[in-house]
mmCIF file of C-alpha atoms in Angstrom:
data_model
loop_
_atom_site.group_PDB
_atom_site.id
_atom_site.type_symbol
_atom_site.label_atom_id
_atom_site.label_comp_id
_atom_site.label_asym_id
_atom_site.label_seq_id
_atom_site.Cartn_x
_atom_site.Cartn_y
_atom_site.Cartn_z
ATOM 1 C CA UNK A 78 100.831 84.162 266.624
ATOM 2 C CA UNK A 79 99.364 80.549 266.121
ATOM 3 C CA UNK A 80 95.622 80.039 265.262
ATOM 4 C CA UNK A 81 93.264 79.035 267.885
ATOM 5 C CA UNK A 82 93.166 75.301 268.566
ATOM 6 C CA UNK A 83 89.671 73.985 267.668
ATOM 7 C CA UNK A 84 87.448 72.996 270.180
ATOM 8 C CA UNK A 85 87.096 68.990 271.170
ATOM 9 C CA UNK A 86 84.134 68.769 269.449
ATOM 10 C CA UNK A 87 84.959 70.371 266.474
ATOM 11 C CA UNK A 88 87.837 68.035 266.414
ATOM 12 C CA UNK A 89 85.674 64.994 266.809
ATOM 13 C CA UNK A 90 82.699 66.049 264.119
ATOM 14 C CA UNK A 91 85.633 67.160 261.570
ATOM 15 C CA UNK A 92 87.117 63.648 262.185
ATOM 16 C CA UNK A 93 83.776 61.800 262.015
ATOM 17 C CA UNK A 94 83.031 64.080 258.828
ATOM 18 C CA UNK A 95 86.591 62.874 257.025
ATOM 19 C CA UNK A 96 85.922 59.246 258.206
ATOM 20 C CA UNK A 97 82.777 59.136 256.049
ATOM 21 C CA UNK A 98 82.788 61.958 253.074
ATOM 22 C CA UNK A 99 84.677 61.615 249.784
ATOM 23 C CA UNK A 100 86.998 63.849 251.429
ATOM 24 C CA UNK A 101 88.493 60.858 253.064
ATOM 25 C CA UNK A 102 90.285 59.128 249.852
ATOM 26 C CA UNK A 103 92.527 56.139 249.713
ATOM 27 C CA UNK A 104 95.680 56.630 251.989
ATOM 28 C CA UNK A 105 99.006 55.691 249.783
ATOM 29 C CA UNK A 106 99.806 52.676 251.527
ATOM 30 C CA UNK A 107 101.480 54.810 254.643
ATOM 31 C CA UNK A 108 100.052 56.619 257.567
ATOM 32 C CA UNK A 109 97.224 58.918 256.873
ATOM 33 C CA UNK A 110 97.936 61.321 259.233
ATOM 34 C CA UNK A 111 101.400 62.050 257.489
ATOM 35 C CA UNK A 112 100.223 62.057 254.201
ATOM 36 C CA UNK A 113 98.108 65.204 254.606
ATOM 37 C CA UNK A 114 100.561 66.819 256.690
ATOM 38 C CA UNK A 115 102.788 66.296 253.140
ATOM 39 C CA UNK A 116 100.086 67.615 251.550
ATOM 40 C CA UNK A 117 99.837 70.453 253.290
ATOM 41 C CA UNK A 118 103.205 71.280 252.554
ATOM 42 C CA UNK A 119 103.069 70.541 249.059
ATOM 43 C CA UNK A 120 100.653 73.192 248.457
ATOM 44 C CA UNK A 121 102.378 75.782 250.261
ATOM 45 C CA UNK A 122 105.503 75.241 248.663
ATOM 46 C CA UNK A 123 103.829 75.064 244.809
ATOM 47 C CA UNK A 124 102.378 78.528 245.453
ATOM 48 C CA UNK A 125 105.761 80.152 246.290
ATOM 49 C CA UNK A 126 106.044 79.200 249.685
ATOM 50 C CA UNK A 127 102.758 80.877 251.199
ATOM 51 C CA UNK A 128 99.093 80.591 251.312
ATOM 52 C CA UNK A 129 95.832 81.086 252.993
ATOM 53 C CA UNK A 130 93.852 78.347 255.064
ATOM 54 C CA UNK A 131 90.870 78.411 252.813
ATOM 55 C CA UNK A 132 93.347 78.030 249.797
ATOM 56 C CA UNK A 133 94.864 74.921 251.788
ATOM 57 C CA UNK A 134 91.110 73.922 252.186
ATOM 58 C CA UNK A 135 90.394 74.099 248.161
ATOM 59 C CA UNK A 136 93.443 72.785 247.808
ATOM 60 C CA UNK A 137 93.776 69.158 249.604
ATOM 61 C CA UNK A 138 89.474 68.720 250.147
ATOM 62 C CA UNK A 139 89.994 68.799 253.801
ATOM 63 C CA UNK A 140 87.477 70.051 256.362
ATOM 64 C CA UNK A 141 89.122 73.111 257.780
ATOM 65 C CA UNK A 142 88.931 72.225 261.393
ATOM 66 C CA UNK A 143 91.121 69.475 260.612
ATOM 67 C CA UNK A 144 93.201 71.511 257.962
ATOM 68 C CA UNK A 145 93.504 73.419 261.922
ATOM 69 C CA UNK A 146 94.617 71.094 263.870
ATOM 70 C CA UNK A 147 97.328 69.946 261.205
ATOM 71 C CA UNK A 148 99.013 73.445 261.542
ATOM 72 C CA UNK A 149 98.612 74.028 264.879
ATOM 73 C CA UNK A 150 101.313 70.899 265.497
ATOM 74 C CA UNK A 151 103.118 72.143 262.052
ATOM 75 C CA UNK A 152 103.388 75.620 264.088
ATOM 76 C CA UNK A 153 104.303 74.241 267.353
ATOM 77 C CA UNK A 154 107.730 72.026 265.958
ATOM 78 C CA UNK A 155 108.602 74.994 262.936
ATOM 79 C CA UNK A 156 107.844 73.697 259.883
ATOM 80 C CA UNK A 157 105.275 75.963 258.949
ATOM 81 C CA UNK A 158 105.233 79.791 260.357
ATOM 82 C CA UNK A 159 102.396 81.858 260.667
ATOM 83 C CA UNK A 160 102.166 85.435 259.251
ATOM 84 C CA UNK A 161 100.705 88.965 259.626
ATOM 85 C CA UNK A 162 98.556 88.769 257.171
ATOM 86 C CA UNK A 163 96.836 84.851 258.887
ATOM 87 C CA UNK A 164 98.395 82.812 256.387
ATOM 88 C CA UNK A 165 100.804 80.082 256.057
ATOM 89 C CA UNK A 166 104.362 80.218 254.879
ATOM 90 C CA UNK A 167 107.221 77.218 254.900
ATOM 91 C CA UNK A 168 109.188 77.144 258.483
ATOM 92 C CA UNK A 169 112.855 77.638 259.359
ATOM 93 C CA UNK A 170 113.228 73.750 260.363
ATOM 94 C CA UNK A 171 112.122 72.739 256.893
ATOM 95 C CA UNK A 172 115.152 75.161 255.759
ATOM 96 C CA UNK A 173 117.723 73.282 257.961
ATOM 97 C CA UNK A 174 116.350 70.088 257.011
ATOM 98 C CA UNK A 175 115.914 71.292 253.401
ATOM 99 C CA UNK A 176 119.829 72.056 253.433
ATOM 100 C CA UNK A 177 120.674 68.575 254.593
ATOM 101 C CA UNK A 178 118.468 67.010 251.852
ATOM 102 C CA UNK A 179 120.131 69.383 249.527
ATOM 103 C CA UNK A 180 124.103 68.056 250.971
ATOM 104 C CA UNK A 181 122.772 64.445 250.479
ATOM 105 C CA UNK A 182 121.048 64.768 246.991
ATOM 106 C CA UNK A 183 124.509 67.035 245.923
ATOM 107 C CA UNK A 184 126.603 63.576 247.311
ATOM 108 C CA UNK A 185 125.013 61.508 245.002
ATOM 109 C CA UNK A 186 124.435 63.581 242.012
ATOM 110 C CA UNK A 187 128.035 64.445 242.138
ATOM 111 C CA UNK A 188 130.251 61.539 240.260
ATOM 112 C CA UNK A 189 127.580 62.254 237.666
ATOM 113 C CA UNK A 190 128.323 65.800 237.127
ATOM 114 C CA UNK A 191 132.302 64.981 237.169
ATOM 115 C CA UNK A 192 132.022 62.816 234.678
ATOM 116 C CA UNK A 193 130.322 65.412 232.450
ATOM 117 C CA UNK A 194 133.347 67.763 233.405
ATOM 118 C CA UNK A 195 135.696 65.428 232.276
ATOM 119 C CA UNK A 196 133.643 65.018 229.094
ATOM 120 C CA UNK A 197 133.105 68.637 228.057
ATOM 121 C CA UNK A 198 135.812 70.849 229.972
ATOM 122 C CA UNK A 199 133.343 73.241 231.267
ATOM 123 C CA UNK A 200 131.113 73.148 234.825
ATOM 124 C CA UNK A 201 128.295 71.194 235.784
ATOM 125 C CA UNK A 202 125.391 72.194 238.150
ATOM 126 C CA UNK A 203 122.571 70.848 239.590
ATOM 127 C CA UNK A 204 119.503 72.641 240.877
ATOM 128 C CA UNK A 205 116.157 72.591 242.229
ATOM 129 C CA UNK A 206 113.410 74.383 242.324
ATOM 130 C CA UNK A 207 112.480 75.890 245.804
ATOM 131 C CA UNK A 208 109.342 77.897 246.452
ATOM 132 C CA UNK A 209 109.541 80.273 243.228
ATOM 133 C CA UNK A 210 113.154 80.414 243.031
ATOM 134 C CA UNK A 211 116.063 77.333 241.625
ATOM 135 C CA UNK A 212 118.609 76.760 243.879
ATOM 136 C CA UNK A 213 121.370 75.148 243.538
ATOM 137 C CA UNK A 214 122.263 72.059 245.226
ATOM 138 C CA UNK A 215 125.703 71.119 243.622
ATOM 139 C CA UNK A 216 128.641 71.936 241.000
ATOM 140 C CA UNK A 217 131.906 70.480 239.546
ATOM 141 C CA UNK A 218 134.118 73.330 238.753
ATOM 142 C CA UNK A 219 135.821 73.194 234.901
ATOM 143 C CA UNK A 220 139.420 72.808 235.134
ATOM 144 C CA UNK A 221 140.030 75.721 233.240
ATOM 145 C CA UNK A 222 141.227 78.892 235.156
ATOM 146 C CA UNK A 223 138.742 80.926 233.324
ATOM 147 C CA UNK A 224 135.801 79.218 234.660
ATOM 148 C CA UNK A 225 132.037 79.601 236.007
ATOM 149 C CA UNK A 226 131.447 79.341 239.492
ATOM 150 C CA UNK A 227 128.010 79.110 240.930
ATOM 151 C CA UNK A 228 128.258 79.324 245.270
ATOM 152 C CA UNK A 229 126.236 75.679 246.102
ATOM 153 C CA UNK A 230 122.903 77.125 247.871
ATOM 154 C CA UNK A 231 122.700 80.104 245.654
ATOM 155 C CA UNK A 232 118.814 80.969 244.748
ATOM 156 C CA UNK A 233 118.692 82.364 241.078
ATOM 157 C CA UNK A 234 115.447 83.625 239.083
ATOM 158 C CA UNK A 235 114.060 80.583 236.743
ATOM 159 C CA UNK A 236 113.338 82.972 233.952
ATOM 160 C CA UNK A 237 117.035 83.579 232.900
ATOM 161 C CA UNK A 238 118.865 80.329 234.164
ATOM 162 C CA UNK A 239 119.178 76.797 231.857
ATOM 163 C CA UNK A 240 118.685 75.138 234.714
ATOM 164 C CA UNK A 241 115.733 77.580 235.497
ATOM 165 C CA UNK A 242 113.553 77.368 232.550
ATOM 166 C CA UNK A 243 114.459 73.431 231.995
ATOM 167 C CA UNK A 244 112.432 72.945 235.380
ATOM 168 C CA UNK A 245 109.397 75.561 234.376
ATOM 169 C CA UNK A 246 109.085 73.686 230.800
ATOM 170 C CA UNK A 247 107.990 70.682 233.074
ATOM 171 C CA UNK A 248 105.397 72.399 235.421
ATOM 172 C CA UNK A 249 102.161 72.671 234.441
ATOM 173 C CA UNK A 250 101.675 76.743 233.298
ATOM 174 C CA UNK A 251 99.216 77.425 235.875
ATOM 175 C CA UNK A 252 102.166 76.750 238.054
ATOM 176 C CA UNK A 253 104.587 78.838 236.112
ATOM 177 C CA UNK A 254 102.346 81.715 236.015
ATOM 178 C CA UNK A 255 101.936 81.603 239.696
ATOM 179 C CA UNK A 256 105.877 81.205 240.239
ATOM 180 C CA UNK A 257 106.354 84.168 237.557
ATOM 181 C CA UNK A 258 103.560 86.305 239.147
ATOM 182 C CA UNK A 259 105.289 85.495 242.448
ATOM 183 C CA UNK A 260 108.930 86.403 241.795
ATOM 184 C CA UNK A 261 108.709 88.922 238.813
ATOM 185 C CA UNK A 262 110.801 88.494 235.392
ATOM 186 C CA UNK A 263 113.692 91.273 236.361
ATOM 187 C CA UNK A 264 116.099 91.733 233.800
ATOM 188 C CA UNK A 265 119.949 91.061 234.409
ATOM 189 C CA UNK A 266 121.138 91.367 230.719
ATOM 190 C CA UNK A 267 119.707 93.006 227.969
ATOM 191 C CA UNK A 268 119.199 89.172 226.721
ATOM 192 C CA UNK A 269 116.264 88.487 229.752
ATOM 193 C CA UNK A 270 113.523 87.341 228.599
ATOM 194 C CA UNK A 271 110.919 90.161 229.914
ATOM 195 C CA UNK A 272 107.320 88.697 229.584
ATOM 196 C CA UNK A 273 105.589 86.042 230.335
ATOM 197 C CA UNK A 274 104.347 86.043 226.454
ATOM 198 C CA UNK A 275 108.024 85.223 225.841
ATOM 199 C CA UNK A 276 108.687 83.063 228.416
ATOM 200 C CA UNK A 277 105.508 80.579 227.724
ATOM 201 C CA UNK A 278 107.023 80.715 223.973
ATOM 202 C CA UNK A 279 110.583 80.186 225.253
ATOM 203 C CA UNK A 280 108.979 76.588 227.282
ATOM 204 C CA UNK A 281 107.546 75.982 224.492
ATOM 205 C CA UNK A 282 110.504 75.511 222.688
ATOM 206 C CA UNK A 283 112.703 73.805 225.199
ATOM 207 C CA UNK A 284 110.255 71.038 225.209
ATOM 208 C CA UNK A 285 110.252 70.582 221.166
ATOM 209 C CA UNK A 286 114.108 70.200 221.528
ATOM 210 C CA UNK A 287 114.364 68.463 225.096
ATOM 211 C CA UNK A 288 116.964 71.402 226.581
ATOM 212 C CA UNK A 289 116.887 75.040 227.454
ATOM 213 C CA UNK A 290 119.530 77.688 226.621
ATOM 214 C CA UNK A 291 120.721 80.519 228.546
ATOM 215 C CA UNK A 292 121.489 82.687 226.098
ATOM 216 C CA UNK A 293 123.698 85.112 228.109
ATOM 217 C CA UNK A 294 120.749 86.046 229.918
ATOM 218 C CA UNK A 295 121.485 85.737 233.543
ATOM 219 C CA UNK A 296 125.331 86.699 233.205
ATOM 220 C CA UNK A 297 126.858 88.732 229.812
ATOM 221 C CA UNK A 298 129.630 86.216 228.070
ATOM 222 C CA UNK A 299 127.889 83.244 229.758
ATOM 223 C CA UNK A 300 126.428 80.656 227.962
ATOM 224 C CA UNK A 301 124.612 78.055 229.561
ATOM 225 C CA UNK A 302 123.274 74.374 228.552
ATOM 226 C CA UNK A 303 120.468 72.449 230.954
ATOM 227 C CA UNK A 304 117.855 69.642 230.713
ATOM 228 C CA UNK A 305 115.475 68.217 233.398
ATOM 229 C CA UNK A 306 116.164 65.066 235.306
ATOM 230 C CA UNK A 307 113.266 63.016 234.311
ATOM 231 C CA UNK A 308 110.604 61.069 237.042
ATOM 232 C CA UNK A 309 112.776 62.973 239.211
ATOM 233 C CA UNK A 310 110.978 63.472 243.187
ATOM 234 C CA UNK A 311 111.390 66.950 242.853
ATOM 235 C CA UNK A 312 112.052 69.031 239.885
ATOM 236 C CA UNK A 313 115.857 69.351 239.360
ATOM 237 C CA UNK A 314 117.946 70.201 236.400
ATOM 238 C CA UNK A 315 121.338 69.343 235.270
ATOM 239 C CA UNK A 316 123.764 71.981 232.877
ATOM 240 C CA UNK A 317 127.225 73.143 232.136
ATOM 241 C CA UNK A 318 128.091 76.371 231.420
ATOM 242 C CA UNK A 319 130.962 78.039 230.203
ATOM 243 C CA UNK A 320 132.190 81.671 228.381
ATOM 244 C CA UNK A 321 130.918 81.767 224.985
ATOM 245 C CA UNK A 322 134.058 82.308 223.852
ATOM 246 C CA UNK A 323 134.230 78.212 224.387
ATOM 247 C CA UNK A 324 130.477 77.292 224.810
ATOM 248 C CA UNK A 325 129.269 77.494 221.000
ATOM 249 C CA UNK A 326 127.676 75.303 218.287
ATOM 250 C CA UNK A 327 129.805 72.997 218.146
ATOM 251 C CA UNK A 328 130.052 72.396 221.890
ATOM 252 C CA UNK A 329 125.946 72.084 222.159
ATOM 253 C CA UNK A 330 126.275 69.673 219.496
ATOM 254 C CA UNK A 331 128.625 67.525 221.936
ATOM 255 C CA UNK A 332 127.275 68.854 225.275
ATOM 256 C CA UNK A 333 123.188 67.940 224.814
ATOM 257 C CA UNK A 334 123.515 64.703 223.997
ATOM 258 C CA UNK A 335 126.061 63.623 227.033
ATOM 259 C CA UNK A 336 123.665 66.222 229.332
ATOM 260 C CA UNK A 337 120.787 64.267 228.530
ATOM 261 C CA UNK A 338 122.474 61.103 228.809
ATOM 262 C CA UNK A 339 123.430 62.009 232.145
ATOM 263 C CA UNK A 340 120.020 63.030 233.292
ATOM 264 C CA UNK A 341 118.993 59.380 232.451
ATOM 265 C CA UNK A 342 121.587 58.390 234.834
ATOM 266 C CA UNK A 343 120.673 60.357 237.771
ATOM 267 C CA UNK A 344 117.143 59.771 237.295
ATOM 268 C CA UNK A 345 118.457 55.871 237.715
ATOM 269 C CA UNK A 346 120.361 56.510 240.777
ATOM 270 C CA UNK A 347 117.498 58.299 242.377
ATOM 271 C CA UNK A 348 115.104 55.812 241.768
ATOM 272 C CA UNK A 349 117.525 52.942 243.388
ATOM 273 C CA UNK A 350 118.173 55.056 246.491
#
């Protein structure tokens, strides 16, 4: 059920009000309008996909009758839903265009991730985070008939995944503790890292050394390699993964160097396109 629209004058007085309060800051050089409505969605996506309007309010410094009127046309094209509870939660349009996005950003990501293939033997993924979950947007199969095989548009816990915990070791913890108090730390092995004590250790690590492990945490016999794409536009992370029958030592001590090469790459071909 969508919100009631604001009355015209409420419109006009929260428009005046934005025009001359603090709330009204600098656009970035594009149309105000659209910024906000990014906004918006920004917010609702970085606290795992759903929120309240007087946490949107806090959030972008909006006067809520405007914060109103935003939804109401978010509502009326699907981009933002409305639920049971009153609050806001990502649409089913942003998931179709979301899975576009996802086929382009896989396209171009790709040659990178077979080169690292060629280079190591073993597959390459890339994910990104979406709401409080990674998912992941592309992979390069190893050539080897014992190999890992991630399904492209699988969602997977960030706790236990490289790819997972390379992304949360670049959020800022208040997000992290929102995304872990959002989705939960269930454990798939016996190696799953179970608290949030552990996890906040475990970041803390992966950004001394620049890459995260997973240490057959997510999958027994599977051993798994990721780093962060730097300046990326939204947080993504590169790895290769393998059985640990293959994926040792000495494989790390060929595999991080080329998988943080590579991450310098893609962050170059994202900024050119």
């Amino acid at each position: 059920m969508e919100p009631a629209a604001p009355t015209p004058d409420l419109e006009e007085d929260a428009d005046a009000m934005v025009s001359s309060t603090p709330a009204d800051r600098p656009t970035r050089g594009g149309v105000q309008s659209v910024e906000r409505v990014f906004d918006l969605l920004s917010v609702i996506a970085a606290s795992g996909g759903r929120t309240t309007l007087s946490e949107l309010a806090a959030a972008v410094d909006l006067p809520i009758p405007t914060i109103h009127r935003l939804l109401k046309t978010l509502l009326g094209i699907g981009v933002v839903r409305q639920l049971p509870d009153r609050g806001y939660a990502l649409g089913p349009e942003l998931a179709r265009l979301g899975e576009l996005a996802g086929r382009q950003l896989g396209a171009l990501i790709r040659p990178h991730l077979r080169t690292l293939v060629d280079q190591l033997g073993e597959s390459a993924n890339v994910a990104t985070l979406d709401g409080d979950m990674v998912v992941y947007v592309d992979q390069v199969p190893s050539p080897h008939q014992m190999r890992m095989f991630t399904e492209v548009g699988r969602r997977a816990h960030t706790h236990d995944t490289g790819a997972g915990k390379a992304i949360l070791a670049q959020l800022p913890i208040e997000q992290v503790r929102q995304i872990i108090n959002t989705a939960g730390l269930p454990p798939h092995t016996d190696h799953s890292i179970r608290s949030l004590e552990e996890l906040e250790e475990e970041l803390d690590r992966i950004r001394e050394r620049g890459y995260s492990v997973d240490e057959q945490e997510q999958e027994l016999g599977v051993r798994c390699y990721a780093t962060a794409v730097p300046n990326a536009p939204t947080p993504l992370a590169i790895s290769v993964s393998g059985p640990t029958s293959r994926v040792g030592e000495d494989f790390a001590d060929r595999a991080v160097p080329l998988l943080q090469r590579c991450a310098e790459q893609i962050s170059e071909a994202l900024a050119q396109a």
